Coordinates of C-alpha atoms in Angstrom, one line a residue:
X154 CA 73.3 15.0 -2.4
X155 CA 71.3 12.3 -4.0
X156 CA 71.7 10.1 -0.9
X157 CA 70.5 12.9 1.4
X158 CA 67.4 13.4 -0.9
X159 CA 66.6 9.7 -0.7
X160 CA 67.0 9.8 3.2
X161 CA 64.7 12.9 3.4
X162 CA 62.1 11.2 1.2
X163 CA 62.2 8.0 3.2
X164 CA 61.7 10.1 6.4
X165 CA 58.7 11.9 4.9
X166 CA 57.0 8.7 3.8
X167 CA 57.8 7.2 7.2
X168 CA 56.1 10.1 9.0
X169 CA 53.1 9.8 6.6
X170 CA 52.8 6.1 7.4
X171 CA 52.9 6.7 11.2
X172 CA 50.2 9.4 10.8
X173 CA 48.0 7.0 8.8
X174 CA 48.5 4.3 11.4
X175 CA 47.5 6.7 14.2
X176 CA 44.4 7.7 12.4
X177 CA 43.4 4.0 12.2
X178 CA 44.1 3.4 15.9
X179 CA 42.2 6.5 17.2
X180 CA 38.7 5.5 18.2
X181 CA 35.8 7.0 16.3
X182 CA 34.0 9.9 17.9
X183 CA 30.9 9.0 19.9
X184 CA 28.7 10.9 17.5
X185 CA 29.3 8.1 15.0
X186 CA 27.8 5.5 17.4
X187 CA 24.3 4.2 16.9
X188 CA 21.4 5.8 18.7
X189 CA 19.4 3.7 21.1
X190 CA 16.0 4.4 22.7
X191 CA 15.4 4.0 26.4
X192 CA 12.7 4.5 29.0
X193 CA 12.8 6.2 32.4
X194 CA 9.6 4.4 33.3
X195 CA 11.4 2.6 36.1
X196 CA 13.5 5.7 36.9
X197 CA 16.6 4.6 35.1
X198 CA 17.9 3.0 31.8
X199 CA 21.2 2.1 30.3
X200 CA 22.0 3.0 26.7
X201 CA 25.4 1.6 25.5
X202 CA 27.8 2.3 28.4
X203 CA 25.9 5.2 29.9
X204 CA 23.3 5.1 32.6
X205 CA 20.5 7.7 32.6
X206 CA 18.2 8.2 35.6
X207 CA 15.7 10.6 37.2
X208 CA 14.2 11.4 40.5
X209 CA 10.4 12.2 40.4
X210 CA 10.9 13.0 36.7
X211 CA 12.3 16.4 37.7
X212 CA 16.0 16.0 37.1
X213 CA 17.8 14.0 34.3
X214 CA 21.3 12.7 35.2
X215 CA 23.7 10.3 33.6
X216 CA 27.0 8.6 34.3
X217 CA 29.2 5.5 33.7
X218 CA 27.4 4.0 36.8
X219 CA 24.6 5.0 39.1
X220 CA 27.0 5.5 42.0
X221 CA 27.0 9.1 43.2
X222 CA 25.1 12.0 41.7
X223 CA 26.3 11.6 38.1
X224 CA 26.2 14.5 35.7
X225 CA 23.1 16.9 35.8
X226 CA 21.7 17.2 32.3
X227 CA 18.4 19.0 33.0
X228 CA 16.5 20.3 35.9
X229 CA 12.8 20.8 35.3
X230 CA 12.5 23.0 38.5
X231 CA 15.0 25.5 37.1
X232 CA 12.3 27.6 35.7
X233 CA 10.5 27.9 39.1
X234 CA 7.5 25.8 38.2
X235 CA 6.3 22.5 39.8
X236 CA 4.2 21.8 36.7
X237 CA 7.0 20.6 34.4
X238 CA 8.1 17.0 34.1
X239 CA 10.4 14.8 32.1
X240 CA 8.8 12.4 29.7
X241 CA 10.0 8.8 30.1
X242 CA 11.4 8.2 26.6
X243 CA 14.9 9.3 25.6
X244 CA 17.4 8.6 22.8
X245 CA 21.2 8.6 23.0
X246 CA 24.3 7.5 21.2
X247 CA 26.6 7.9 24.3
X248 CA 27.6 11.5 23.3
X249 CA 24.3 13.3 22.7
X250 CA 20.9 12.7 24.3
X251 CA 17.5 13.7 23.1
X252 CA 14.6 14.0 25.6
X253 CA 11.3 15.8 26.0
X254 CA 9.7 17.8 28.8
X255 CA 5.9 18.1 29.6
X256 CA 5.3 21.8 30.3
X257 CA 1.8 21.9 31.7
X258 CA 2.0 25.7 32.5
X259 CA 2.5 26.6 28.8
X260 CA 0.4 23.6 27.5
X261 CA 3.2 22.1 25.4
X262 CA 6.1 19.5 25.1
X263 CA 9.6 20.8 24.6
X264 CA 12.1 18.5 22.9
X265 CA 15.7 19.2 23.9
X266 CA 19.2 17.8 23.2
X267 CA 22.4 18.1 25.1
X268 CA 25.8 16.4 25.4
X269 CA 26.2 13.7 28.1
X270 CA 28.9 15.8 29.8
X271 CA 26.1 18.3 30.6
X272 CA 27.0 20.9 28.1
X273 CA 25.4 22.1 24.8
X274 CA 21.7 22.2 26.0
X275 CA 19.6 23.0 22.9
X276 CA 15.8 23.4 22.4
X277 CA 14.9 21.4 19.3
X278 CA 11.1 22.0 19.1
X279 CA 8.1 23.2 21.0
X280 CA 5.0 21.0 20.4
X281 CA 1.7 22.7 21.4
X282 CA -0.9 20.6 23.2
X283 CA -4.3 20.9 21.7
X284 CA -6.6 22.9 24.1
X285 CA -8.8 20.7 26.3
X286 CA -6.9 17.5 25.7
X287 CA -4.6 15.1 27.5
X288 CA -1.6 14.7 25.2
X289 CA 1.5 12.6 25.3
X290 CA 4.5 12.3 23.0
X291 CA 7.2 9.6 22.9
X292 CA 10.6 10.0 21.2
X293 CA 11.0 7.0 18.9
X294 CA 14.2 7.2 16.8
X295 CA 16.9 9.4 15.4
X296 CA 18.0 8.7 11.8
X297 CA 19.9 10.7 9.2
X298 CA 19.4 14.0 11.2
X299 CA 15.7 13.4 11.6
X300 CA 14.1 12.8 14.9
X301 CA 10.9 10.8 15.1
X302 CA 8.2 10.8 17.8
X303 CA 4.6 9.6 18.2
X304 CA 1.8 11.4 19.8
X305 CA -1.4 10.4 21.6
X306 CA -4.2 12.8 22.2
X307 CA -7.4 12.5 24.2
X308 CA -10.1 14.6 25.8
X309 CA -9.7 15.5 29.4
X310 CA -10.5 12.5 31.7
X311 CA -10.7 10.2 28.7
X312 CA -8.1 7.7 27.4
X313 CA -5.6 9.1 24.9
X314 CA -5.8 7.8 21.4
X315 CA -3.2 7.4 18.8
X316 CA -2.6 10.6 16.8
X317 CA 0.3 9.6 14.5
X318 CA 4.0 9.5 13.7
X319 CA 5.8 12.9 13.4
X320 CA 9.3 13.9 12.3
X321 CA 11.5 16.9 13.1
X322 CA 14.5 17.9 10.8
X323 CA 17.3 18.5 13.3
X324 CA 19.0 20.9 10.9
X325 CA 15.9 22.6 9.5
X326 CA 13.5 22.3 12.5
X327 CA 10.7 21.4 10.2
X328 CA 7.8 19.4 11.8
X329 CA 5.9 17.0 9.7
X330 CA 3.1 14.4 10.3
X331 CA 4.2 11.1 8.6
X332 CA 1.5 8.6 9.5
X333 CA -2.0 8.7 11.1
X334 CA -2.8 5.1 11.7
X335 CA 0.2 4.4 13.8
X336 CA 0.8 2.5 17.1
X337 CA 4.5 2.3 17.9
X338 CA 5.7 -1.4 18.4
X339 CA 9.5 -1.4 18.2
X340 CA 12.6 0.5 17.1
X341 CA 16.2 -0.1 17.8
X342 CA 16.7 3.7 18.1
X343 CA 19.0 4.6 15.4
X344 CA 18.3 2.2 12.6
X345 CA 16.5 3.0 9.3
X346 CA 13.3 1.3 10.2
X347 CA 10.5 1.8 12.8
X348 CA 8.1 -1.1 13.3
X349 CA 4.5 -0.2 14.1
X350 CA 1.0 -1.6 14.2
X351 CA -1.8 -0.5 11.9
X352 CA -5.5 -1.2 12.3
X353 CA -7.2 -3.2 9.6
X354 CA -10.8 -2.8 8.6
X355 CA -11.6 -6.3 9.8
X356 CA -10.6 -5.3 13.4
X357 CA -7.1 -7.0 13.3
X358 CA -3.8 -5.3 13.2
X359 CA -0.8 -5.7 10.9
X360 CA 2.9 -5.3 11.7
X361 CA 4.5 -2.8 9.3
X362 CA 8.0 -1.3 8.8
X363 CA 8.4 2.5 8.3
X364 CA 11.5 3.5 6.3
X365 CA 13.1 6.6 7.9
X366 CA 15.0 7.3 4.7
X367 CA 12.3 7.1 2.1
X368 CA 9.4 8.0 4.5
X369 CA 7.4 5.1 3.2
X370 CA 6.1 1.9 4.9
X371 CA 5.4 -1.7 4.0
X372 CA 3.4 -4.5 5.5
X373 CA 5.3 -7.4 7.2
X374 CA 2.5 -9.6 8.6
X375 CA -1.0 -9.6 10.0
X376 CA -1.7 -10.3 13.7
X377 CA 2.0 -10.0 14.6
X378 CA 4.2 -8.1 17.1
X379 CA 7.9 -7.1 16.8
X380 CA 10.1 -8.9 19.4
X381 CA 13.6 -7.5 18.7
X382 CA 16.4 -6.8 16.4
X383 CA 19.5 -9.1 16.2
X384 CA 22.3 -9.5 13.7
X385 CA 20.6 -7.2 11.1
X386 CA 17.3 -9.1 11.3
X387 CA 13.9 -8.3 12.7
X388 CA 12.3 -11.0 14.9
X389 CA 8.5 -11.0 15.3
X390 CA 5.9 -13.2 16.8
X391 CA 2.5 -14.5 15.5
X392 CA 0.0 -16.0 18.0
X393 CA -2.2 -19.1 17.4
X394 CA -4.7 -20.7 19.7
X395 CA -2.0 -23.1 21.1
X396 CA 1.4 -21.6 20.3
X397 CA 3.5 -18.6 19.3
X398 CA 5.5 -18.8 16.1
X399 CA 8.6 -16.7 15.9
X400 CA 9.7 -15.4 12.5
X401 CA 12.6 -13.4 11.3
X402 CA 13.0 -11.2 8.3
X403 CA 15.2 -8.5 6.8
X404 CA 15.1 -5.1 8.4
X405 CA 12.9 -3.8 5.6
X406 CA 10.4 -6.6 6.2
X407 CA 11.3 -9.0 3.4
X408 CA 12.2 -12.7 3.2
X409 CA 10.4 -13.9 6.3
X410 CA 11.4 -17.3 7.7
X411 CA 10.0 -19.3 10.6
X412 CA 12.6 -19.6 13.4
X413 CA 10.8 -21.6 16.1
X414 CA 7.3 -22.6 17.4
X415 CA 6.8 -22.2 21.1
X416 CA 3.9 -24.3 22.4
X417 CA 1.7 -22.8 25.2
X418 CA 4.1 -19.9 25.5
X419 CA 3.2 -16.4 26.6
X420 CA 4.9 -13.1 27.7
X421 CA 7.7 -13.2 25.1
X422 CA 10.6 -10.7 25.4
X423 CA 13.8 -10.6 23.4
X424 CA 17.2 -9.2 24.3
X425 CA 20.1 -9.9 22.0
X426 CA 19.9 -13.4 20.6
X427 CA 17.8 -14.7 23.6
X428 CA 14.0 -14.9 23.7
X429 CA 12.5 -15.3 27.2
X430 CA 9.0 -16.7 27.6
X431 CA 6.7 -18.5 30.1
X432 CA 4.7 -21.8 29.9
X433 CA 1.7 -22.6 32.0
X434 CA 2.4 -25.9 33.5
X435 CA -1.0 -26.2 35.1
X436 CA -2.7 -24.8 38.2
X437 CA -1.3 -21.3 37.4
X438 CA 2.3 -22.7 37.8
X439 CA 4.4 -20.9 35.2
X440 CA 7.8 -22.1 34.1
X441 CA 10.3 -19.7 32.5
X442 CA 12.4 -20.7 29.5
X443 CA 14.8 -19.1 27.1
X444 CA 15.5 -19.8 23.5
X445 CA 18.6 -18.7 21.8
X446 CA 18.1 -17.8 18.1
X447 CA 21.8 -18.1 17.4
X448 CA 22.5 -21.5 19.0
X449 CA 18.9 -22.8 18.7
X450 CA 19.1 -24.0 22.3
X451 CA 16.2 -24.0 24.8
X452 CA 16.9 -23.8 28.6
X453 CA 14.7 -23.7 31.6
X454 CA 15.5 -20.8 33.9

């Protein structure tokens, strides 16, 4: 009797161990993945392992590749109007995608979400366009069940000017204006901080970090622009008359450190650990280089 009890106990603990092991091996749901921001400005973008693309800003599709028709996520023509278009910014974590639609018929933008398998279309918020204006909104980030976007407003036939940073609670639906003096510069898409430019009274601009958790902002540097986000650090550039200095700091904008000085450089971009830039070799002859912030190696392309 005692032996059977010990055997049964051993079997139970063995089963529990197998279940725990399986839980560790099963991949996390895609919802836990980090959100990324992309642009349809050149008709397509890749976020994580998913491609998103459009044709004439009327249909939004996605797939593991751009071969074939992919999965139809949204069709602007479904309502029977030719005056509805997709905006070029979208945000996705591979499972859910957020996007906005410019509805000129009803003078508004509508923000939607849906699953990347084409199901679960949901209207998040309708943003009315002020009468007699040209208005644009750009989705910026999703963090902690809050969606952030910026808005530009201008009179008809006049250039649009910055209006500010807004947030929408994805559970409550509450719309709030967070900042007025705001020009979007960079955001990884699902991280805690949004980096933006603020006008100073002397005519210069300063790079600032907006905390999506505390809804507060801090200054990082004057006359600077964000380059990218790598290994938990923000990289940004400051221009001088003869060079560009690249710095890095914490995500919250603290502990800045000079990374590299690039003489006669221009047109900096950053992807992963690699900064790409051009140098004028004379007579409008430009040479392209890369600098790897991880290996500290410079290469001519």
